[in-house]
Each structure stands twice: as C-alpha cells, then as structure tokens.
Amino acid sequence: MLDLKRQYQPLHQELLEAVSLVLQTQQFILGEQVAGFEQAASRQLGVAHSLGCSSGTDALWLALAAAQIGEGAAVLTTPFSFFASVSAILRAGATAVLADIDPVTFNLSPTAVEAALNGPQGKAIRAVLPVHLYGQCADFNAFNLLGKERGLKLVEDAAQAWGAEWNGVKAGGLGDIAAFSFYPTKNLSAAGDAGMVATNSDELAERAKMLRQHGMRRRYYHDEIGWNTRMDGFQGAVLEVKLRYIEGWTRSRHNAARRYHALFHAAGLAEAGPYPAHGLVLPHEVAGSRHVWHQYVIRTARRDALRDFLAARKIGSEIYYPVPLHMQDALKCLGYAEGAFPESERAAREVLALPIFAEIREDEQQTVVNAIAEFLS
Ligand SMILES: Cc1ncc(COP(=O)(O)O)c(C=O)c1O
C-alpha cells in the first residue's frame, strides 16, 4: 500500500540533523522545534494559528474543547470516517448526531445535514464536523452557509487532507477550527503519533493552547480541566523538514491519481458512477477543489473477492472503512440501527483503496490495473 522508506531515504541526513538539534537543546516537549514547525505550518496553510499536539484524535478533542463544545451540546458528523471523528465528540462530553454521505465524494452530504438540523435532535446541534475524507474537502460552500444561518461552529476533521483546497482556501482555514493528524501513513507524517489544531481565531487558539497543557495559562495555576496533549520536539523537528517537501509530494500524488485514471479508462474498466455495475467507479475530484489523494478509492460490487485476488498477487489494498460508525459495537450507544445511513453502508461494502504514495512508479500502477482487469475479465 505504501513504502515509507522511499520517502525517508533521500531525507535521511536532513532528518538526522533536525533530530540532533532536539538532542542538543534538550527541548523534548514543545520547545523551539515545535514552535518552528507551527510557524511554518501556519504560513503554508494560510491560517493565523497552528498548535502542535500529540495526535489527530487529541487535535479533534482539543478543537471541540477550545470551541466549548461539551456536555449538553450535540455535534453533527459522518458515519463514514475513522472512529476518532465520533469518539472525540463523545470524549469532549458532547452527543454525536450522524448524517449520511454523498455517494460521489464519500463526504458528509449537505442535504442530509440540513435534514438532521431540521430533525428531532436539530435544536441541540451546536457544531458540524465534516471530514475531508481521502484528501478531498467536504462541501464548505454549503456548510459555511448553514453555519452562518444557524449559528453553528464548523470543526474540520482535516486528518487526511494536508494541502487540500476548497475554492482556493486550504483545509484548516475553511471552518472555525480544524484538526490534523500526522500519523505515519498520512501525507504529511511524523515519526510517531502527532497532530495539530489550526484556526484563524485568536480566542480559539488561546483556549487550545491552554487546554493542551492541563488548562494552565500560568504554570501550576489551572483555569480549566484540559489534558496533556503536547507535541514532542522530535516530531516538530521531523515535521518541519517534511513541510519543505510536501507540496512536491502532493503534486506526485496528483500525477499518480491521473495515471490510475488513464490506465483504468484505457483498460475499459471505468464506469459512470455513483454505483458500480460490472466494472469500477473511479474517484471523483470536485471541480474547483484540490484533492490531495491521501487515498485513491475505487468502488466495485465484488470488492471482497477483488481484495483477496490482489492479496494473492501480493498487491496491497485497504478498506477505509469496512464498518460505518453507527454499526460499531462501541457506538451502539448512539442509537442508530442498520439501515439508518444507506449510502455509508453501501460505500462500506464497495470501497477499496489502492496503493498510492508520492514515490509510486508507473509500472507498479500498471501491475495493479492489470491484476484488476484480469479479475474483472
Ligand atoms: C479522518 C480521521 N480522523 C481522525 C484521525 C485520528 O488521527 P490519529 O491517528 O493521529 O489520532 C484519523 C487518522 O487516523 C483520521 O483518518
């Protein structure tokens, strides 16, 4: 699926030097390296504030807590995401309300969001938390409008979307506050767990900063119950180096996605969506947006058999995500039955992510496409 060593090898010396600076300064928690990364991240995203923290999951919690979304509030999000999109809401003390996805983009559907806002739980909803799934921004024209009309906070789950854009605005600056993950398989990745909160609001940034250090504004004086969720110096050092390269890697991912598209079309396998018949539905890049291709996800009716076929040929693939969140055992408490979100449930049966990363070679992509063509023939 992903060969991280190809990214690492050319950076080896630069990373060693950056990491050795942390050892020399002995600033292991936050410190100069993290501050340097935060400033560079803000410049790259075009946001006023970036705050490094210990994971994407914590970044989501921090964003919600900074926006004072907790007990008594409900947050509307998608059932077709990684578990943390919902568990962070519950950790913040709020209730999670779900709305179905758009079958073309797999992102939260504005129509479904509007219906939920007009539904029985609508009055308690204080925030919408769209996920930029697979590296493509959710529809922020619609969500910004709904947010303004209804006085809702917009919290972006941008874990998969470093560098993605919507109408020329980068993910991270689209809503009130955003959460990023630098988990090692992400487009911009740390050497361990790390995450970040981004916002244009001075007030939310100040609160997030206080909350990531046990609610302290002044050392050992605790104004609120926060948590320990600081970024460590090694991660800041690694991320600052990788920030210099991420734009080039994103362009390479774009080229790889374009190549897959061309190869699948040439093989006669691509079908018009949103649902597959006998072939494949290819991922769709929304006009005016910039997809960063964290994943290249196809839809196919015989997904599980195809996955086994690829595995037998040592071709990696992955299912993001096989069980929609409302059907997870841990989230039965949300009170949704199977059938509540048909688009998410269908997507969970049909999606398959193919290998994509900046350094993937054309011959490797050709091998993937040939194997899929053989399976479908
Ligand atoms: C959509 C989404 N949200 C949240 C997270 C949580 O990030 P982390 O694994 O860094 O805690 C991830 C990554 O795994 C993710 O893909």
GROMACS .gro file of C-alpha atoms and ligand atoms in nm:
model
  393
    1MET     CA    1   0.000   0.000   0.000
    2LEU     CA    2   0.272   0.239   0.097
    3ASP     CA    3   0.653   0.232   0.101
    4LEU     CA    4   0.764   0.492   0.356
    5LYS     CA    5   1.131   0.404   0.308
    6ARG     CA    6   1.130   0.564  -0.038
    7GLN     CA    7   1.035   0.895   0.124
    8TYR     CA    8   1.280   0.854   0.409
    9GLN     CA    9   1.599   0.759   0.224
   10PRO     CA   10   1.666   1.092   0.044
   11LEU     CA   11   1.582   1.282   0.365
   12HIS     CA   12   1.799   1.073   0.595
   13GLN     CA   13   2.075   1.332   0.654
   14GLU     CA   14   1.841   1.629   0.684
   15LEU     CA   15   1.623   1.443   0.935
   16LEU     CA   16   1.925   1.335   1.139
   17GLU     CA   17   2.043   1.696   1.166
   18ALA     CA   18   1.698   1.818   1.268
   19VAL     CA   19   1.657   1.547   1.529
   20SER     CA   20   2.007   1.603   1.664
   21LEU     CA   21   1.918   1.970   1.728
   22VAL     CA   22   1.648   1.848   1.966
   23LEU     CA   23   1.908   1.641   2.149
   24GLN     CA   24   2.145   1.937   2.165
   25THR     CA   25   1.883   2.177   2.300
   26GLN     CA   26   1.719   1.906   2.519
   27GLN     CA   27   1.380   2.062   2.442
   28PHE     CA   28   1.181   1.741   2.426
   29ILE     CA   29   0.832   1.880   2.476
   30LEU     CA   30   0.706   2.168   2.260
   31GLY     CA   31   1.016   2.396   2.254
   32GLU     CA   32   1.186   2.562   1.957
   33GLN     CA   33   1.144   2.279   1.708
   34VAL     CA   34   0.769   2.260   1.760
   35ALA     CA   35   0.735   2.640   1.753
   36GLY     CA   36   0.933   2.647   1.426
   37PHE     CA   37   0.707   2.382   1.276
   38GLU     CA   38   0.392   2.562   1.393
   39GLN     CA   39   0.501   2.888   1.230
   40ALA     CA   40   0.591   2.718   0.902
   41ALA     CA   41   0.263   2.522   0.909
   42SER     CA   42   0.060   2.843   0.956
   43ARG     CA   43   0.239   3.006   0.661
   44GLN     CA   44   0.178   2.705   0.440
   45LEU     CA   45  -0.190   2.670   0.530
   46GLY     CA   46  -0.258   3.044   0.532
   47VAL     CA   47  -0.401   3.031   0.885
   48ALA     CA   48  -0.328   3.258   1.180
   49HIS     CA   49  -0.252   2.985   1.435
   50SER     CA   50  -0.122   2.628   1.437
   51LEU     CA   51  -0.076   2.430   1.758
   52GLY     CA   52   0.109   2.102   1.765
   53CYS     CA   53  -0.034   1.826   1.980
   54SER     CA   54   0.010   1.458   2.039
   55SER     CA   55  -0.226   1.300   1.779
   56GLY     CA   56  -0.507   1.372   1.537
   57THR     CA   57  -0.750   1.223   1.787
   58ASP     CA   58  -0.635   1.469   2.051
   59ALA     CA   59  -0.646   1.751   1.796
   60LEU     CA   60  -1.016   1.678   1.740
   61TRP     CA   61  -1.083   1.676   2.113
   62LEU     CA   62  -0.879   1.994   2.158
   63ALA     CA   63  -1.065   2.171   1.876
   64LEU     CA   64  -1.404   2.083   2.028
   65ALA     CA   65  -1.298   2.171   2.381
   66ALA     CA   66  -1.150   2.503   2.263
   67ALA     CA   67  -1.483   2.583   2.095
   68GLN     CA   68  -1.657   2.496   2.423
   69ILE     CA   69  -1.850   2.211   2.269
   70GLY     CA   70  -1.915   1.972   2.556
   71GLU     CA   71  -2.191   1.850   2.780
   72GLY     CA   72  -2.537   1.947   2.660
   73ALA     CA   73  -2.423   2.009   2.302
   74ALA     CA   74  -2.461   1.783   2.002
   75VAL     CA   75  -2.218   1.766   1.710
   76LEU     CA   76  -2.323   1.653   1.364
   77THR     CA   77  -2.080   1.438   1.167
   78THR     CA   78  -2.048   1.149   0.922
   79PRO     CA   79  -2.076   0.776   0.994
   80PHE     CA   80  -1.824   0.706   0.715
   81SER     CA   81  -1.494   0.801   0.872
   82PHE     CA   82  -1.227   0.681   1.110
   83PHE     CA   83  -1.358   0.607   1.461
   84ALA     CA   84  -1.193   0.917   1.614
   85SER     CA   85  -1.426   1.156   1.426
   86VAL     CA   86  -1.704   1.037   1.658
   87SER     CA   87  -1.513   0.919   1.966
   88ALA     CA   88  -1.353   1.265   2.008
   89ILE     CA   89  -1.701   1.419   2.020
   90LEU     CA   90  -1.801   1.178   2.296
   91ARG     CA   91  -1.471   1.237   2.480
   92ALA     CA   92  -1.548   1.610   2.475
   93GLY     CA   93  -1.870   1.527   2.660
   94ALA     CA   94  -2.099   1.611   2.369
   95THR     CA   95  -2.351   1.393   2.185
   96ALA     CA   96  -2.281   1.275   1.831
   97VAL     CA   97  -2.556   1.303   1.569
   98LEU     CA   98  -2.489   1.146   1.230
   99ALA     CA   99  -2.596   1.229   0.876
  100ASP     CA  100  -2.533   1.028   0.559
  101ILE     CA  101  -2.269   1.087   0.292
  102ASP     CA  102  -2.278   1.194  -0.069
  103PRO     CA  103  -2.215   0.876  -0.273
  104VAL     CA  104  -1.988   1.053  -0.525
  105THR     CA  105  -1.740   1.215  -0.285
  106PHE     CA  106  -1.800   0.996   0.024
  107ASN     CA  107  -1.810   1.321   0.225
  108LEU     CA  108  -2.087   1.440   0.455
  109SER     CA  109  -2.391   1.535   0.244
  110PRO     CA  110  -2.515   1.893   0.296
  111THR     CA  111  -2.871   1.779   0.215
  112ALA     CA  112  -2.852   1.511   0.484
  113VAL     CA  113  -2.703   1.765   0.726
  114GLU     CA  114  -2.987   2.006   0.663
  115ALA     CA  115  -3.243   1.728   0.720
  116ALA     CA  116  -3.074   1.637   1.050
  117LEU     CA  117  -3.072   2.002   1.157
  118ASN     CA  118  -3.447   2.010   1.095
  119GLY     CA  119  -3.493   1.674   1.273
  120PRO     CA  120  -3.570   1.593   1.637
  121GLN     CA  121  -3.208   1.643   1.757
  122GLY     CA  122  -3.159   1.955   1.546
  123LYS     CA  123  -3.207   2.206   1.828
  124ALA     CA  124  -2.920   2.062   2.035
  125ILE     CA  125  -2.669   2.073   1.746
  126ARG     CA  126  -2.401   2.335   1.813
  127ALA     CA  127  -2.138   2.226   1.563
  128VAL     CA  128  -2.090   2.040   1.236
  129LEU     CA  129  -1.774   1.831   1.198
  130PRO     CA  130  -1.720   1.747   0.831
  131VAL     CA  131  -1.435   1.508   0.748
  132HIS     CA  132  -1.225   1.575   0.437
  133LEU     CA  133  -1.222   1.206   0.355
  134TYR     CA  134  -0.943   1.053   0.144
  135GLY     CA  135  -0.790   1.401   0.096
  136GLN     CA  136  -1.083   1.585  -0.063
  137CYS     CA  137  -1.256   1.873   0.114
  138ALA     CA  138  -1.617   1.841   0.219
  139ASP     CA  139  -1.860   2.093   0.064
  140PHE     CA  140  -1.773   2.407   0.258
  141ASN     CA  141  -1.989   2.634   0.041
  142ALA     CA  142  -2.288   2.457   0.186
  143PHE     CA  143  -2.151   2.414   0.539
  144ASN     CA  144  -2.039   2.777   0.572
  145LEU     CA  145  -2.386   2.889   0.465
  146LEU     CA  146  -2.558   2.652   0.709
  147GLY     CA  147  -2.314   2.753   0.983
  148LYS     CA  148  -2.394   3.123   0.938
  149GLU     CA  149  -2.770   3.073   0.908
  150ARG     CA  150  -2.791   2.856   1.216
  151GLY     CA  151  -2.507   2.990   1.431
  152LEU     CA  152  -2.311   2.663   1.425
  153LYS     CA  153  -1.941   2.613   1.481
  154LEU     CA  154  -1.763   2.435   1.196
  155VAL     CA  155  -1.490   2.195   1.305
  156GLU     CA  156  -1.288   2.039   1.021
  157ASP     CA  157  -1.153   1.688   1.052
  158ALA     CA  158  -0.862   1.754   0.817
  159ALA     CA  159  -0.665   1.448   0.934
  160GLN     CA  160  -0.636   1.317   0.577
  161ALA     CA  161  -0.618   1.648   0.395
  162TRP     CA  162  -0.291   1.837   0.436
  163GLY     CA  163  -0.278   2.084   0.144
  164ALA     CA  164  -0.630   2.013   0.014
  165GLU     CA  165  -0.823   2.319  -0.104
  166TRP     CA  166  -1.179   2.432  -0.150
  167ASN     CA  167  -1.229   2.742  -0.369
  168GLY     CA  168  -0.864   2.832  -0.319
  169VAL     CA  169  -0.876   2.809   0.062
  170LYS     CA  170  -0.668   2.539   0.226
  171ALA     CA  171  -0.819   2.279   0.459
  172GLY     CA  172  -0.753   2.409   0.807
  173GLY     CA  173  -0.883   2.757   0.725
  174LEU     CA  174  -1.229   2.663   0.598
  175GLY     CA  175  -1.416   2.637   0.928
  176ASP     CA  176  -1.376   2.784   1.276
  177ILE     CA  177  -1.111   2.534   1.382
  178ALA     CA  178  -0.950   2.224   1.231
  179ALA     CA  179  -0.771   1.908   1.338
  180PHE     CA  180  -0.483   1.742   1.150
  181SER     CA  181  -0.318   1.404   1.204
  182PHE     CA  182   0.046   1.329   1.129
  183TYR     CA  183   0.013   0.955   1.186
  184PRO     CA  184   0.298   0.791   0.989
  185THR     CA  185   0.079   0.689   0.692
  186LYS     CA  186  -0.064   1.040   0.642
  187ASN     CA  187   0.053   1.260   0.350
  188LEU     CA  188   0.248   1.474   0.598
  189SER     CA  189   0.373   1.228   0.853
  190ALA     CA  190   0.561   1.231   1.180
  191ALA     CA  191   0.794   0.963   1.317
  192GLY     CA  192   0.526   0.850   1.561
  193ASP     CA  193   0.198   0.996   1.679
  194ALA     CA  194   0.140   1.369   1.632
  195GLY     CA  195  -0.139   1.609   1.541
  196MET     CA  196  -0.223   1.977   1.511
  197VAL     CA  197  -0.503   2.225   1.558
  198ALA     CA  198  -0.535   2.515   1.311
  199THR     CA  199  -0.756   2.820   1.342
  200ASN     CA  200  -0.786   3.184   1.235
  201SER     CA  201  -0.945   3.276   1.567
  202ASP     CA  202  -0.715   3.430   1.832
  203GLU     CA  203  -0.962   3.328   2.101
  204LEU     CA  204  -0.987   2.961   1.996
  205ALA     CA  205  -0.609   2.940   1.959
  206GLU     CA  206  -0.555   3.081   2.305
  207ARG     CA  207  -0.802   2.830   2.451
  208ALA     CA  208  -0.649   2.535   2.263
  209LYS     CA  209  -0.303   2.636   2.385
  210MET     CA  210  -0.426   2.648   2.744
  211LEU     CA  211  -0.616   2.317   2.715
  212ARG     CA  212  -0.322   2.122   2.568
  213GLN     CA  213  -0.127   2.193   2.891
  214HIS     CA  214  -0.377   2.091   3.159
  215GLY     CA  215  -0.573   2.413   3.139
  216MET     CA  216  -0.276   2.626   3.251
  217ARG     CA  217  -0.227   2.983   3.142
  218ARG     CA  218   0.018   3.033   3.425
  219ARG     CA  219   0.240   2.746   3.541
  220TYR     CA  220   0.061   2.534   3.804
  221TYR     CA  221  -0.249   2.755   3.805
  222HIS     CA  222  -0.525   2.556   3.635
  223ASP     CA  223  -0.815   2.755   3.492
  224GLU     CA  224  -0.996   2.457   3.336
  225ILE     CA  225  -0.962   2.083   3.311
  226GLY     CA  226  -0.757   2.039   2.998
  227TRP     CA  227  -0.529   1.747   2.920
  228ASN     CA  228  -0.166   1.670   2.845
  229THR     CA  229  -0.162   1.665   2.467
  230ARG     CA  230   0.158   1.845   2.367
  231MET     CA  231   0.367   1.771   2.058
  232ASP     CA  232   0.716   1.649   2.135
  233GLY     CA  233   1.028   1.812   1.999
  234PHE     CA  234   1.136   1.520   1.779
  235GLN     CA  235   0.803   1.524   1.596
  236GLY     CA  236   0.824   1.900   1.546
  237ALA     CA  237   1.176   1.862   1.402
  238VAL     CA  238   1.075   1.583   1.161
  239LEU     CA  239   0.760   1.763   1.050
  240GLU     CA  240   0.941   2.091   0.985
  241VAL     CA  241   1.178   1.910   0.747
  242LYS     CA  242   0.893   1.731   0.569
  243LEU     CA  243   0.696   2.055   0.530
  244ARG     CA  244   0.963   2.166   0.281
  245TYR     CA  245   0.877   1.871   0.056
  246ILE     CA  246   0.505   1.817   0.099
  247GLU     CA  247   0.399   2.035  -0.197
  248GLY     CA  248   0.615   1.829  -0.434
  249TRP     CA  249   0.481   1.505  -0.284
  250THR     CA  250   0.124   1.629  -0.332
  251ARG     CA  251   0.196   1.701  -0.700
  252SER     CA  252   0.338   1.349  -0.737
  253ARG     CA  253   0.024   1.200  -0.578
  254HIS     CA  254  -0.183   1.403  -0.826
  255ASN     CA  255   0.015   1.260  -1.115
  256ALA     CA  256  -0.024   0.908  -0.975
  257ALA     CA  257  -0.402   0.956  -0.947
  258ARG     CA  258  -0.416   1.087  -1.303
  259ARG     CA  259  -0.217   0.781  -1.419
  260TYR     CA  260  -0.458   0.541  -1.249
  261HIS     CA  261  -0.749   0.721  -1.414
  262ALA     CA  262  -0.586   0.695  -1.756
  263LEU     CA  263  -0.488   0.329  -1.712
  264PHE     CA  264  -0.837   0.225  -1.594
  265HIS     CA  265  -1.000   0.414  -1.882
  266ALA     CA  266  -0.758   0.259  -2.130
  267ALA     CA  267  -0.844  -0.087  -1.993
  268GLY     CA  268  -1.216  -0.010  -2.041
  269LEU     CA  269  -1.292  -0.067  -1.672
  270ALA     CA  270  -1.420   0.275  -1.569
  271GLU     CA  271  -1.795   0.315  -1.529
  272ALA     CA  272  -2.010   0.622  -1.473
  273GLY     CA  273  -2.099   0.642  -1.104
  274PRO     CA  274  -2.202   0.674  -0.844
  275TYR     CA  275  -2.260   0.297  -0.812
  276PRO     CA  276  -2.065   0.022  -0.985
  277ALA     CA  277  -2.226  -0.235  -1.217
  278HIS     CA  278  -1.973  -0.481  -1.364
  279GLY     CA  279  -1.660  -0.267  -1.350
  280LEU     CA  280  -1.523   0.014  -1.135
  281VAL     CA  281  -1.628   0.359  -1.035
  282LEU     CA  282  -1.319   0.578  -1.014
  283PRO     CA  283  -1.274   0.854  -0.754
  284HIS     CA  284  -1.410   1.193  -0.849
  285GLU     CA  285  -1.229   1.524  -0.796
  286VAL     CA  286  -1.482   1.802  -0.743
  287ALA     CA  287  -1.433   2.097  -0.984
  288GLY     CA  288  -1.276   2.396  -0.808
  289SER     CA  289  -1.130   2.184  -0.530
  290ARG     CA  290  -0.785   2.037  -0.482
  291HIS     CA  291  -0.780   1.670  -0.388
  292VAL     CA  292  -0.453   1.563  -0.224
  293TRP     CA  293  -0.507   1.193  -0.289
  294HIS     CA  294  -0.441   1.060   0.058
  295GLN     CA  295  -0.623   0.758  -0.080
  296TYR     CA  296  -0.723   0.651  -0.431
  297VAL     CA  297  -1.051   0.473  -0.366
  298ILE     CA  298  -1.244   0.276  -0.625
  299ARG     CA  299  -1.592   0.126  -0.591
  300THR     CA  300  -1.669  -0.221  -0.708
  301ALA     CA  301  -1.958  -0.461  -0.647
  302ARG     CA  302  -1.727  -0.763  -0.589
  303ARG     CA  303  -1.496  -0.579  -0.352
  304ASP     CA  304  -1.405  -0.858  -0.111
  305ALA     CA  305  -1.328  -1.110  -0.385
  306LEU     CA  306  -1.116  -0.849  -0.565
  307ARG     CA  307  -0.925  -0.776  -0.247
  308ASP     CA  308  -0.847  -1.146  -0.198
  309PHE     CA  309  -0.741  -1.174  -0.562
  310LEU     CA  310  -0.499  -0.879  -0.522
  311ALA     CA  311  -0.365  -1.012  -0.191
  312ALA     CA  312  -0.285  -1.347  -0.357
  313ARG     CA  313  -0.069  -1.148  -0.602
  314LYS     CA  314   0.094  -0.955  -0.318
  315ILE     CA  315  -0.079  -0.631  -0.418
  316GLY     CA  316  -0.179  -0.425  -0.116
  317SER     CA  317  -0.524  -0.272  -0.082
  318GLU     CA  318  -0.726  -0.149   0.214
  319ILE     CA  319  -1.085  -0.083   0.312
  320TYR     CA  320  -1.148   0.259   0.463
  321TYR     CA  321  -1.384   0.177   0.632
  322PRO     CA  322  -1.549  -0.166   0.646
  323VAL     CA  323  -1.799  -0.084   0.923
  324PRO     CA  324  -1.979   0.252   0.932
  325LEU     CA  325  -1.951   0.416   1.272
  326HIS     CA  326  -2.318   0.377   1.370
  327MET     CA  327  -2.270  -0.002   1.333
  328GLN     CA  328  -1.958  -0.023   1.550
  329ASP     CA  329  -2.012  -0.213   1.876
  330ALA     CA  330  -1.861   0.072   2.075
  331LEU     CA  331  -2.105   0.321   1.923
  332LYS     CA  332  -2.431   0.132   1.968
  333CYS     CA  333  -2.496   0.396   2.235
  334LEU     CA  334  -2.567   0.647   1.956
  335GLY     CA  335  -2.894   0.463   1.900
  336TYR     CA  336  -2.886   0.408   1.523
  337ALA     CA  337  -2.992   0.080   1.363
  338GLU     CA  338  -2.852  -0.083   1.050
  339GLY     CA  339  -3.020   0.083   0.751
  340ALA     CA  340  -3.008   0.431   0.907
  341PHE     CA  341  -2.741   0.553   0.660
  342PRO     CA  342  -2.777   0.356   0.337
  343GLU     CA  343  -2.511   0.547   0.140
  344SER     CA  344  -2.248   0.492   0.410
  345GLU     CA  345  -2.345   0.126   0.446
  346ARG     CA  346  -2.324   0.070   0.072
  347ALA     CA  347  -1.990   0.252   0.048
  348ALA     CA  348  -1.856   0.033   0.330
  349ARG     CA  349  -1.936  -0.273   0.114
  350GLU     CA  350  -1.793  -0.135  -0.212
  351VAL     CA  351  -1.488   0.084  -0.149
  352LEU     CA  352  -1.132  -0.033  -0.200
  353ALA     CA  353  -0.823   0.187  -0.160
  354LEU     CA  354  -0.539   0.108  -0.400
  355PRO     CA  355  -0.169   0.176  -0.339
  356ILE     CA  356  -0.088   0.545  -0.379
  357PHE     CA  357   0.205   0.748  -0.249
  358ALA     CA  358   0.433   1.015  -0.392
  359GLU     CA  359   0.706   0.770  -0.499
  360ILE     CA  360   0.485   0.501  -0.658
  361ARG     CA  361   0.612   0.408  -1.006
  362GLU     CA  362   0.410   0.383  -1.325
  363ASP     CA  363   0.500   0.014  -1.369
  364GLU     CA  364   0.366  -0.060  -1.020
  365GLN     CA  365   0.039   0.113  -1.103
  366GLN     CA  366   0.022  -0.078  -1.431
  367THR     CA  367   0.061  -0.404  -1.235
  368VAL     CA  368  -0.230  -0.307  -1.009
  369VAL     CA  369  -0.451  -0.217  -1.306
  370ASN     CA  370  -0.357  -0.535  -1.497
  371ALA     CA  371  -0.446  -0.750  -1.197
  372ILE     CA  372  -0.784  -0.577  -1.156
  373ALA     CA  373  -0.850  -0.615  -1.530
  374GLU     CA  374  -0.770  -0.986  -1.506
  375PHE     CA  375  -1.008  -1.026  -1.211
  376LEU     CA  376  -1.292  -0.846  -1.387
  377SER     CA  377  -1.248  -1.022  -1.723
  378LIG     C1  378  -1.041   1.107   0.945
  378LIG     C2  379  -0.951   1.086   1.062
  378LIG     N1  380  -0.979   1.149   1.178
  378LIG     C3  381  -0.901   1.135   1.286
  378LIG     C4  382  -0.787   1.057   1.283
  378LIG     C5  383  -0.709   1.039   1.409
  378LIG     O1  384  -0.576   1.072   1.395
  378LIG     P1  385  -0.463   0.998   1.485
  378LIG     O2  386  -0.449   0.860   1.437
  378LIG     O3  387  -0.342   1.082   1.461
  378LIG     O4  388  -0.508   1.007   1.626
  378LIG     C6  389  -0.752   0.993   1.163
  378LIG     C7  390  -0.629   0.914   1.149
  378LIG     O5  391  -0.607   0.806   1.182
  378LIG     C8  392  -0.838   1.006   1.051
  378LIG     O6  393  -0.810   0.943   0.936
   0.00000   0.00000   0.00000
